[in-house]
C-alpha atoms as one frame of an Amber mdcrd trajectory, in Angstrom:
protein
  64.899  38.733 182.665  68.280  38.769 184.136  70.949  38.574 181.139  74.603
  37.998 182.217  77.117  40.200 180.221  79.970  38.244 178.650  83.070  38.944
 176.485  82.396  37.760 172.826  84.629  35.206 171.270  87.471  36.875 169.422
  86.435  35.145 166.044  82.804  36.674 166.450  84.335  40.031 166.900  86.361
  40.027 163.908  83.537  38.533 161.786  81.343  41.530 162.933  84.274  43.965
 162.310  84.757  42.389 158.732  81.286  43.099 157.870  81.837  46.640 158.063
  84.960  46.878 155.787  83.902  44.263 153.228  80.479  45.330 152.486  80.397
  43.971 149.110  82.819  42.419 146.520  83.268  46.400 145.082  84.600  47.166
 148.640  87.084  44.319 148.389  88.245  45.427 144.983  88.835  49.132 146.462
  90.883  47.956 149.307  93.087  45.389 147.275  93.676  48.055 144.300  94.901
  50.754 147.190  97.133  48.105 148.418  98.598  47.606 145.005  99.077  51.367
 144.523 100.724  51.540 148.156 103.054  48.860 146.962 104.208  51.238 143.970
 102.696  49.070 141.125 102.715  50.149 137.673 100.437  47.472 136.246  97.057
  46.190 138.023  94.996  43.155 136.622  91.752  42.293 137.933  89.868  39.334
 137.080  86.370  38.489 138.776  83.771  35.504 138.614  80.533  35.853 139.171
  80.446  39.372 140.215  83.337  38.748 142.649  81.475  36.286 144.538  83.050
  33.156 143.173  86.350  34.656 143.171  88.402  37.891 142.860  92.116  37.944
 141.425  94.424  41.029 141.576  97.762  40.801 140.291 100.323  43.745 140.526
 103.905  44.321 139.907 104.469  46.150 143.310 107.300  45.597 145.936 105.914
  42.341 146.975 105.679  40.630 150.301 108.837  39.094 151.809 108.710  35.663
 153.373 109.026  36.834 156.900 105.951  39.048 156.503 103.736  36.534 154.923
 102.516  35.187 158.626 101.606  38.748 159.688  99.944  39.955 156.372  96.336
  38.966 157.248  96.470  39.776 160.931  94.249  42.639 162.021  96.020  45.798
 162.782  99.334  44.447 161.286 100.437  47.181 158.879 103.726  48.505 157.262
 102.327  51.979 157.000 101.637  53.204 160.459 103.861  53.122 163.643 101.987
  55.741 166.016  98.748  57.544 166.300 100.432  60.783 165.190 101.440  59.215
 161.768  97.390  59.725 160.987  98.172  63.119 160.355 101.138  62.778 158.180
  99.785  59.910 155.822 100.701  59.403 152.161  99.475  55.974 151.763  95.910
  54.752 150.995  95.936  52.034 153.761  96.693  52.496 157.466  94.504  50.284
 159.627  95.789  46.854 158.687  92.247  45.465 158.406  91.580  44.800 154.919
  93.226  41.574 154.170  92.133  40.442 157.843  88.503  41.107 156.935  88.859
  39.357 153.737  90.232  36.224 155.397  87.116  36.376 157.655  84.762  36.797
 154.834  86.258  34.256 152.230  89.331  31.930 151.398  92.475  34.187 150.768
  95.310  32.905 148.690  98.508  35.015 148.217 101.612  34.522 145.967 104.268
  37.017 146.142 107.786  37.751 145.208 110.373  40.543 146.208 112.969  41.479
 143.549 115.826  40.036 146.095 114.062  36.670 146.380 115.010  33.929 143.914
 111.398  32.603 143.940 107.944  33.568 145.046 106.016  32.200 147.887 102.453
  31.020 148.494 100.382  30.841 151.338  96.459  30.496 152.152  94.650  32.085
 155.033  91.537  31.567 156.873  90.383  33.897 159.947  93.699  35.910 160.040
  95.945  32.841 160.389  97.522  30.658 157.969  95.257  27.928 156.858  95.472
  24.661 159.119  97.123  21.864 157.206  98.751  24.426 154.769 102.191  26.513
 155.307 104.315  28.901 153.290 105.775  27.127 150.171 108.150  28.470 147.521
 106.580  28.602 143.903 107.021  30.065 140.598 106.077  33.712 140.044 106.967
  37.257 138.845 107.971  40.341 140.939 104.594  41.518 142.506 101.770  39.997
 144.328  98.728  37.955 143.296  95.796  37.801 145.666  92.922  35.584 145.103
  89.842  35.673 147.238  87.266  32.766 146.820  83.700  32.038 147.976  83.182
  35.580 149.577  80.397  35.657 152.202  80.528  31.853 152.203  79.991  31.765
 156.014  77.579  34.777 156.000  74.332  33.517 154.026  72.366  36.680 154.895
  74.796  38.930 153.214  75.249  36.539 150.455  71.154  36.793 149.698  71.479
  40.479 150.043  73.772  40.770 147.145  72.342  41.736 143.924  72.826  39.960
 140.565  76.235  39.186 139.415  76.024  41.699 136.689  75.064  44.624 139.023
  77.753  43.795 141.294  80.443  43.957 138.301  78.902  47.251 137.181  79.764
  48.423 140.739  83.168  47.057 140.422  83.596  48.749 137.011  82.561  52.075
 138.167  85.146  51.875 141.215  87.992  50.741 139.108  87.330  53.584 136.468
  87.462  56.118 139.044  90.884  54.901 140.663  92.314  54.484 137.357  91.317
  58.149 136.203  93.613  59.804 138.660  96.583  57.453 138.659  97.584  57.936
 135.020 101.019  56.441 135.566  99.302  53.056 136.358  97.963  50.487 133.829
  94.648  49.026 134.788  92.579  46.260 133.375  89.520  44.513 134.548  87.695
  41.542 132.941  85.267  38.941 134.113  84.328  35.364 133.844  85.752  33.889
 130.498  85.755  36.881 128.374  89.218  38.019 126.786  88.643  41.764 126.257
  88.759  43.963 129.240  86.065  46.198 130.252  88.471  48.701 131.757  91.817
  49.347 130.291  94.216  52.227 130.445  97.815  52.531 129.250  99.672  53.572
 132.245 102.304  55.862 130.467 104.134  58.460 132.615 103.051  61.286 129.937
  99.495  60.149 130.209  96.988  63.034 131.174  93.739  62.799 133.310  92.041
  64.042 129.991  93.646  61.147 127.912  92.492  58.858 130.628  88.944  60.431
 130.552  88.736  60.078 126.989  89.812  56.363 127.171  87.325  55.476 130.243
  84.305  57.571 129.715  84.592  58.525 126.011  85.515  61.276 123.598  82.084
  62.854 123.567  82.170  64.108 127.137  85.414  65.631 126.843  84.023  67.971
 124.052  82.272  70.088 126.692  84.782  69.522 129.551  86.456  72.372 131.339
  89.179  72.700 133.711  89.957  75.024 136.737  92.672  75.099 139.337  92.093
  76.646 142.534  94.911  77.765 144.909  94.223  79.425 148.190  97.567  79.790
 149.853  96.668  83.211 151.024  93.530  82.196 152.904  93.478  80.812 156.366
  92.125  77.305 154.939  94.874  76.600 152.494  94.047  74.028 149.868  94.621
  73.367 146.095  92.205  71.972 143.975  91.927  70.896 140.272  88.818  70.161
 138.617  87.422  68.908 135.547  83.538  69.251 134.771  81.210  69.208 131.926
  79.250  72.277 130.931  75.723  72.890 129.518  75.970  71.278 126.139  77.021
  67.822 127.324  74.387  65.313 127.257  75.174  61.746 128.781  73.840  58.740
 126.897  74.311  56.412 129.637  71.721  53.914 130.778  71.809  55.425 134.402
  68.767  57.707 135.598  68.528  60.761 133.668  69.180  63.229 136.916  72.117
  61.423 138.183  75.578  63.098 138.398  78.960  61.432 137.920  80.922  62.890
 141.027  84.551  61.894 141.777  86.242  63.167 144.456  90.057  62.664 145.500
  91.368  64.051 148.893  95.053  63.819 149.073  94.986  61.229 146.546  92.494
  59.100 148.377  88.970  58.184 146.585  86.395  59.513 149.328  82.809  60.682
 149.291  81.762  64.187 150.702  77.953  64.432 150.658  77.798  68.190 151.465
  80.244  69.028 148.509  78.192  66.673 146.077  74.960  68.386 147.157  76.082
  71.773 146.749  77.019  71.066 143.301  74.276  69.048 142.275  72.090  72.264
 143.393  74.360  74.445 141.279  73.864  72.246 138.151  70.058  71.747 138.721
  69.775  75.644 137.827  72.183  75.639 134.923  71.186  72.296 133.177  68.194
  70.507 132.399  67.303  67.067 134.006  68.098  65.043 131.009  71.954  66.299
 131.280  73.937  64.321 133.654  76.891  66.318 134.622  80.389  64.743 135.374
  82.450  66.326 137.804  86.068  65.262 138.866  87.670  67.074 141.613  91.202
  66.446 143.052  91.858  68.468 146.330  95.079  68.695 148.102  95.079  69.882
 151.590  97.106  69.972 154.839  96.927  66.417 156.304  96.499  67.903 159.994
  93.175  69.282 158.843  91.836  66.062 157.441  90.477  63.211 159.558  90.437
  59.947 157.552  89.613  57.769 160.569  85.956  58.142 160.502  85.032  54.689
 159.348  86.957  51.422 158.781  86.024  51.605 154.998  87.848  55.030 154.744
  85.310  56.115 152.474  84.242  59.183 154.364  86.630  61.740 155.440  86.104
  65.319 157.462  88.256  68.175 157.151  88.521  71.774 158.875  86.965  74.698
 157.258  84.526  72.521 155.197  82.217  75.439 154.411  84.404  77.888 152.845
  86.379  75.398 151.229  82.940  74.030 149.614  81.592  77.650 148.839  84.960
  78.395 147.027  84.980  75.408 144.839  81.246  75.310 143.911  81.534  79.339
 143.156  84.638  78.612 141.140  82.970  75.718 139.000  79.795  77.712 138.420
  81.740  81.086 137.316  83.431  79.184 134.481  80.094  77.370 133.518  78.538
  80.591 133.420  80.911  82.354 131.233  81.425  79.653 128.658  77.625  79.002
 128.452  77.054  82.794 127.885  79.998  82.860 125.092  78.131  80.085 123.246
  74.876  81.789 123.042  75.759  85.375 123.126  76.104  85.837 119.691  72.924
  84.346 118.640  70.734  85.730 121.484  71.262  89.530 121.374  67.761  90.398
 122.218  66.291  94.098 122.604  63.374  94.707 124.809  61.331  97.174 126.601
  59.126  96.776 129.572  55.458  96.976 129.436  53.883  96.608 132.879  50.236
  96.254 133.636  47.934  98.594 135.392  50.093  97.979 138.445  53.791  98.985
 139.069  55.489  95.974 140.451  57.673  97.837 143.356  58.742  96.463 146.672
  55.406  96.093 148.948  55.138  97.876 152.171  52.810  97.024 154.957  48.998
  97.660 154.426  48.658 100.642 156.827  51.460 102.479 154.521  49.933 101.511
 151.163  47.843 103.784 149.120  45.912 102.317 146.266  44.927 104.678 143.381
  41.856 103.459 141.820  42.845 104.619 138.339  46.075 103.003 137.973  46.333
 100.583 141.029  49.952 101.662 141.810  51.613 100.729 145.071  53.236 103.689
 146.699  55.311 103.677 149.946  55.245 106.400 152.725  58.405 107.981 152.148
  57.864 110.310 155.351  61.238 110.489 157.223  60.867 109.431 160.768  62.655
 111.662 163.446  64.992 109.666 165.644  66.028 110.843 169.096  69.762 110.782
 169.721  70.581 109.394 173.191  74.120 109.114 174.449  74.732 105.630 176.091
  77.941 103.726 177.063  77.773 100.684 174.799  80.395  97.761 175.109  81.719
  97.961 171.533  81.962  94.220 171.156  77.941  94.398 171.312  77.637  97.265
 168.491  75.457  96.335 165.496  76.007  97.979 162.164  73.141 100.280 161.783
  73.540 101.676 158.307  74.841 100.140 155.091  76.966 102.907 154.405  79.044
 102.292 157.322  82.584 101.135 156.102  81.194  98.957 153.248  83.360  97.116
 151.105  82.417  99.056 148.069  81.909 102.544 150.111  83.557 104.600 147.300
  80.920 103.339 144.915  77.771 105.619 144.507  74.597 104.670 146.641  70.901
 105.152 146.179  70.129 107.510 149.264  66.409 107.056 148.703  66.485 103.423
 150.054  66.238 103.475 153.756  66.949 100.591 156.205  63.904  99.672 158.362
  64.150  99.550 162.175  64.714  96.099 163.773  61.539  94.333 163.938  60.119
  91.465 165.837  59.096  88.365 164.031  55.884  86.771 165.031  55.428  83.038
 164.902  52.537  83.126 162.428  54.163  84.278 159.017  52.287  85.974 156.395
  54.238  86.980 153.199  54.268  90.748 152.710  53.321  90.097 149.160  50.018
  89.174 150.417  49.300  92.819 150.963  49.378  93.875 147.329  46.128  94.799
 145.880  45.971  93.446 142.065  43.574  94.413 139.411  42.774  90.676 139.193
  41.508  88.705 142.102  42.615  85.124 141.508  40.826  82.684 143.770  42.207
  79.520 142.480  42.396  76.782 145.345  45.657  75.211 143.817  47.464  79.048
 144.099  45.819  79.648 147.451  47.404  76.211 148.703  50.756  77.320 147.068
  50.730  80.728 148.772  49.960  79.009 152.213  52.688  76.572 151.992  55.150
  79.418 151.365  54.076  80.713 154.736  53.940  77.320 156.383  57.651  76.485
 155.281  58.902  79.715 156.723  62.113  79.510 158.760  61.496  81.946 161.531
  65.270  82.234 162.324  66.171  83.264 158.563  63.230  85.407 158.621  64.554
  87.458 161.546  67.932  87.811 159.767  66.222  88.673 156.361  64.140  91.403
 157.825  66.814  92.959 160.073  70.246  92.448 158.155  72.368  95.174 156.972
  74.174  94.987 153.603  77.937  95.023 154.006  79.173  94.491 150.503  78.987
  92.289 147.356  82.020  89.729 147.063  82.152  88.323 143.474  78.669  88.978
 141.954  77.510  85.544 143.483  77.935  86.135 146.923  77.582  89.079 149.255
  78.230  89.863 153.052  75.421  90.903 155.430  75.571  91.670 158.960  72.826
  90.731 161.680  73.011  91.797 165.177  76.764  91.092 165.953  77.079  88.074
 163.453  78.747  88.379 159.820  77.178  86.179 157.136  78.448  85.005 153.498
  75.075  84.870 151.450  74.530  83.110 148.101  72.619  85.542 146.098  71.403
  83.300 143.562  69.811  80.894 146.018  67.804  83.484 147.665  66.957  85.294
 144.394  65.423  81.986 143.167  63.279  81.644 146.124  62.158  85.367 145.996
  61.112  84.973 142.225  59.309  81.697 142.941  57.216  83.589 145.586  56.729
  86.555 143.142  55.439  84.436 140.773  52.932  82.516 142.971  51.778  85.935
 144.399  51.562  87.867 141.258  49.964  84.841 139.402  47.633  86.359 136.447
  48.696  89.978 137.430  52.245  90.122 135.764  53.742  92.806 133.655  55.462
  92.010 130.562  58.862  92.124 128.783  58.238  92.690 125.073  60.925  92.229
 122.581  61.700  94.870 120.141  62.069  94.678 116.335  61.564  91.034 115.417
  60.653  88.508 118.275  62.931  85.518 118.531  61.896  82.388 117.005  61.011
  79.567 119.444  62.345  77.014 117.075  65.848  78.842 116.691  66.050  79.329
 120.576  65.615  75.628 121.108  68.024  74.533 118.448  70.511  76.506 120.688
  70.101  73.607 123.193  69.587  70.750 121.166  69.520  69.186 117.441  67.079
  66.532 118.208  64.321  67.298 115.716  61.611  65.233 117.619  62.305  67.206
 120.769  62.043  70.612 118.879  58.806  69.621 117.402  57.527  68.423 120.640
  58.236  71.871 122.491  56.967  73.727 119.513  53.531  71.929 119.594  53.378
  71.858 123.330  53.826  75.618 123.514  51.145  76.239 120.681  48.728  73.964
 122.730  49.290  76.008 126.017  49.526  79.291 124.482  46.225  80.789 125.977
  47.225  79.683 129.557  50.683  80.764 129.585  49.993  84.207 128.478  46.836
  84.619 130.858  48.503  83.298 133.897  52.410  84.081 133.338  52.434  86.890
 130.402  54.440  84.388 128.350  53.106  85.200 125.182  53.527  83.116 121.831
  52.730  84.620 118.468  49.808  82.915 116.433  52.046  82.991 113.269  53.993
  80.080 111.800  56.886  79.695 112.779  55.902  80.706 116.422  57.722  83.423
 118.031  58.224  84.483 121.753  56.624  87.817 122.093  56.685  88.550 125.879
  58.176  87.289 129.115  56.636  88.335 132.664  58.070  91.074 134.753  58.644
  89.860 138.456  60.555  92.714 139.986  60.580  96.234 138.715  63.443  96.912
 136.458  64.999  93.494 137.024  65.619  91.778 133.594  66.932  87.926 133.711
  70.004  86.943 131.915  68.968  85.917 128.342  72.015  83.786 127.601  69.736
  81.356 129.593  66.622  81.760 127.628  67.125  78.817 125.013  67.750  76.587
 128.200  64.649  77.866 129.922  62.379  77.108 126.763  63.486  73.627 126.396
  63.153  73.084 130.183  59.512  73.983 129.814  58.663  70.953 128.197  60.681
  68.599 130.393  60.141  69.669 133.793  56.542  70.942 133.878  53.775  68.596
 135.259  51.001  69.316 132.618  48.637  66.893 133.988  48.001  68.485 137.477
  46.686  71.921 138.174  48.596  72.765 141.179  51.815  70.718 140.230  51.553
  72.699 136.859  51.677  76.067 138.547  54.071  75.278 141.081  56.538  73.613
 138.644  56.131  76.321 136.298  56.720  78.832 138.689  59.965  76.785 139.738
  61.128  77.052 136.141  60.591  80.737 136.207  62.451  81.140 139.429  65.447
  79.453 137.977  65.582  81.328 134.848  65.156  84.763 136.557  67.560  84.062
 139.347  70.473  86.303 139.524  73.353  85.143 137.338  76.682  86.710 136.674
  76.574  88.779 133.330  79.408  89.440 130.955  80.007  93.053 131.279  79.500
  94.967 127.868  80.937  98.564 127.948  79.260  99.257 124.648  75.970  98.655
 126.492  76.938 101.008 129.428  77.141  97.946 131.865  79.779  98.016 134.375
  80.740  95.743 137.330  79.620  98.787 139.560  76.403  98.899 138.119  75.805
  95.332 138.726  76.859  95.597 142.307  74.605  98.459 142.779  71.852  96.485
 141.434  72.531  93.337 143.803  72.510  95.660 146.786  69.614  98.121 146.115
  67.362  95.861 143.989  67.770  92.353 144.990  68.762  92.761 148.717  66.282
  95.483 149.337  63.650  93.059 147.690  64.940  90.086 149.970  64.515  92.364
 153.100  60.970  93.696 152.346  59.418  90.528 150.350  61.370  87.362 150.886
  59.747  84.691 153.149  62.824  82.157 153.598  62.119  78.555 153.822  64.082
  75.933 155.622  66.162  75.004 152.850  67.602  78.469 152.316  69.979  77.717
 155.364  72.250  76.249 153.148  72.764  79.919 151.313  73.984  81.325 154.625
  77.466  80.735 156.059  78.083  82.335 159.449  81.799  83.727 158.987  82.345
  85.448 162.574  80.674  87.632 165.136  81.962  90.864 166.672  82.851  89.092
 170.193  84.922  86.667 168.666  86.666  89.159 166.636  87.393  91.255 169.811
  88.828  88.205 171.590  91.154  88.172 168.665  92.071  91.727 168.677  92.663
  91.733 172.331  95.360  89.256 171.991  97.298  91.355 169.695
């Protein structure tokens, strides 16, 4: 079939373009509010009918629109905020494309009443398809300084879009959410939003110059949330990716009572004053909270990011909701780690006085040490201890001329970040190995006293191998440890590349795999003196008596299975006490500040109805609890930062190298910083 190419009519083109900008009534509200803020408004009043589909009215006290500009105000690409393309990199306004009002004139009926301070009266004008509506003209009328924009019959000419709209109440809920976010940051502006015939506003702020973001937060989201609210300011003027960030976020004690889904997170991001979305940052924060809090807690995170406009691209989409910026990965890592550090410290302070537990390790008939390949493992029939071959191999030295830009670090003791700290010389670095396409976990080579042949466990073990990322496995098996950054991240080198690695993400994956492979064969951590009461531990997380009773009854009911498979022993006395926890890695002990949270999550996050899902989710919760968290150093206990860093390198990263089978989702834990060739290019120019 031969179809002739023809140019679309301009009206058709504009209506198609309008559909990208004005997706729903909420998008119209956002565009109009931004226009009011650009006009310097101190008061913005919004009134909608039928979820904005019948009418939207926005009144402000900004600078107004002069009579001469009214004919241009609804024309596409007519704007007072941009003159040439280079201005995009120095924007200090919300709008710049000149498409919002034009799109609204194609999607609905637009009426504008505006007055500038110099004018004796206001002027009214109606628009349709960019132009002044036929049979109408610009007329003088009564009015106050500022602008009133009325949008009626939104999507009247797009029946499909109209049918796709949800109920009026749902559309209005989206508007409330949008206006609350805009009002939160703009503390100097008074916002009000109401619908239909109601007198009271659903959103209202005072708009005083002295109002703070926290005060606005109390007014908009409730005082309960601010009780567990923390604040941090990040300033990175001394880094190549300069930015400033102010963040407010809830901790582990906040429990949202909203009707939204229990696992939702309120995420508000402003970049250079513009309300935008950044999925990589949001996802990273969600993953961080997933470990720190239970699903019933809905975190609240507000981030105000200021960066060099020349590193920011706001011209991604006509809606201006999405932005991209340079150095995104290190910026995201810096922000997430700063938030996590404060939550961990605050949470630890809240629980440390009530969870001072003493313990000692009680291994089973097998010592849990890093495994070695089968051909170098010896099994003692009496103790079943695994021992590795410690014979030192002889390396022949050969003098070869090598390009220095291709050299690879071969010893973790060569110019490390913490080279002046002590080292464990008994840990040797294995030779570079070749990874086969068929992956079998090194943990499968361990011989256990009990041979568990449950089908569900065999499937879970096989899934670990099936989900292996070969590229990451090659890095894990052959990396050389460079140094610890801050207790949460470390530097490693693989081949000629330098990586920043998130320690907790890797440790969580490792402990999950250890739990699955050591199923039914775990040693125990036994609490000395009086074991902690399960009920008292839960009370550190919640005061809800129904939840406390439910958790206690559940653990009583599952007592036998938990002890047999996971070395999680509950006393038979009343009240029940926690007697033991499993050993997953020799000499490694989890951070007990998170024990109350772990106990509570067992009742909420475990699927107790399906065998395989029960084992998988239980192992997942154990791995989250055991994953490496920063400790508050206690000199009284002989704990120091040096010892923490030593344990990270010689215990955790050695275990990663010898035991971990990395899955594809761990790619986000690795950030490639540079490579030797690139560094040589830089230094050659110096």
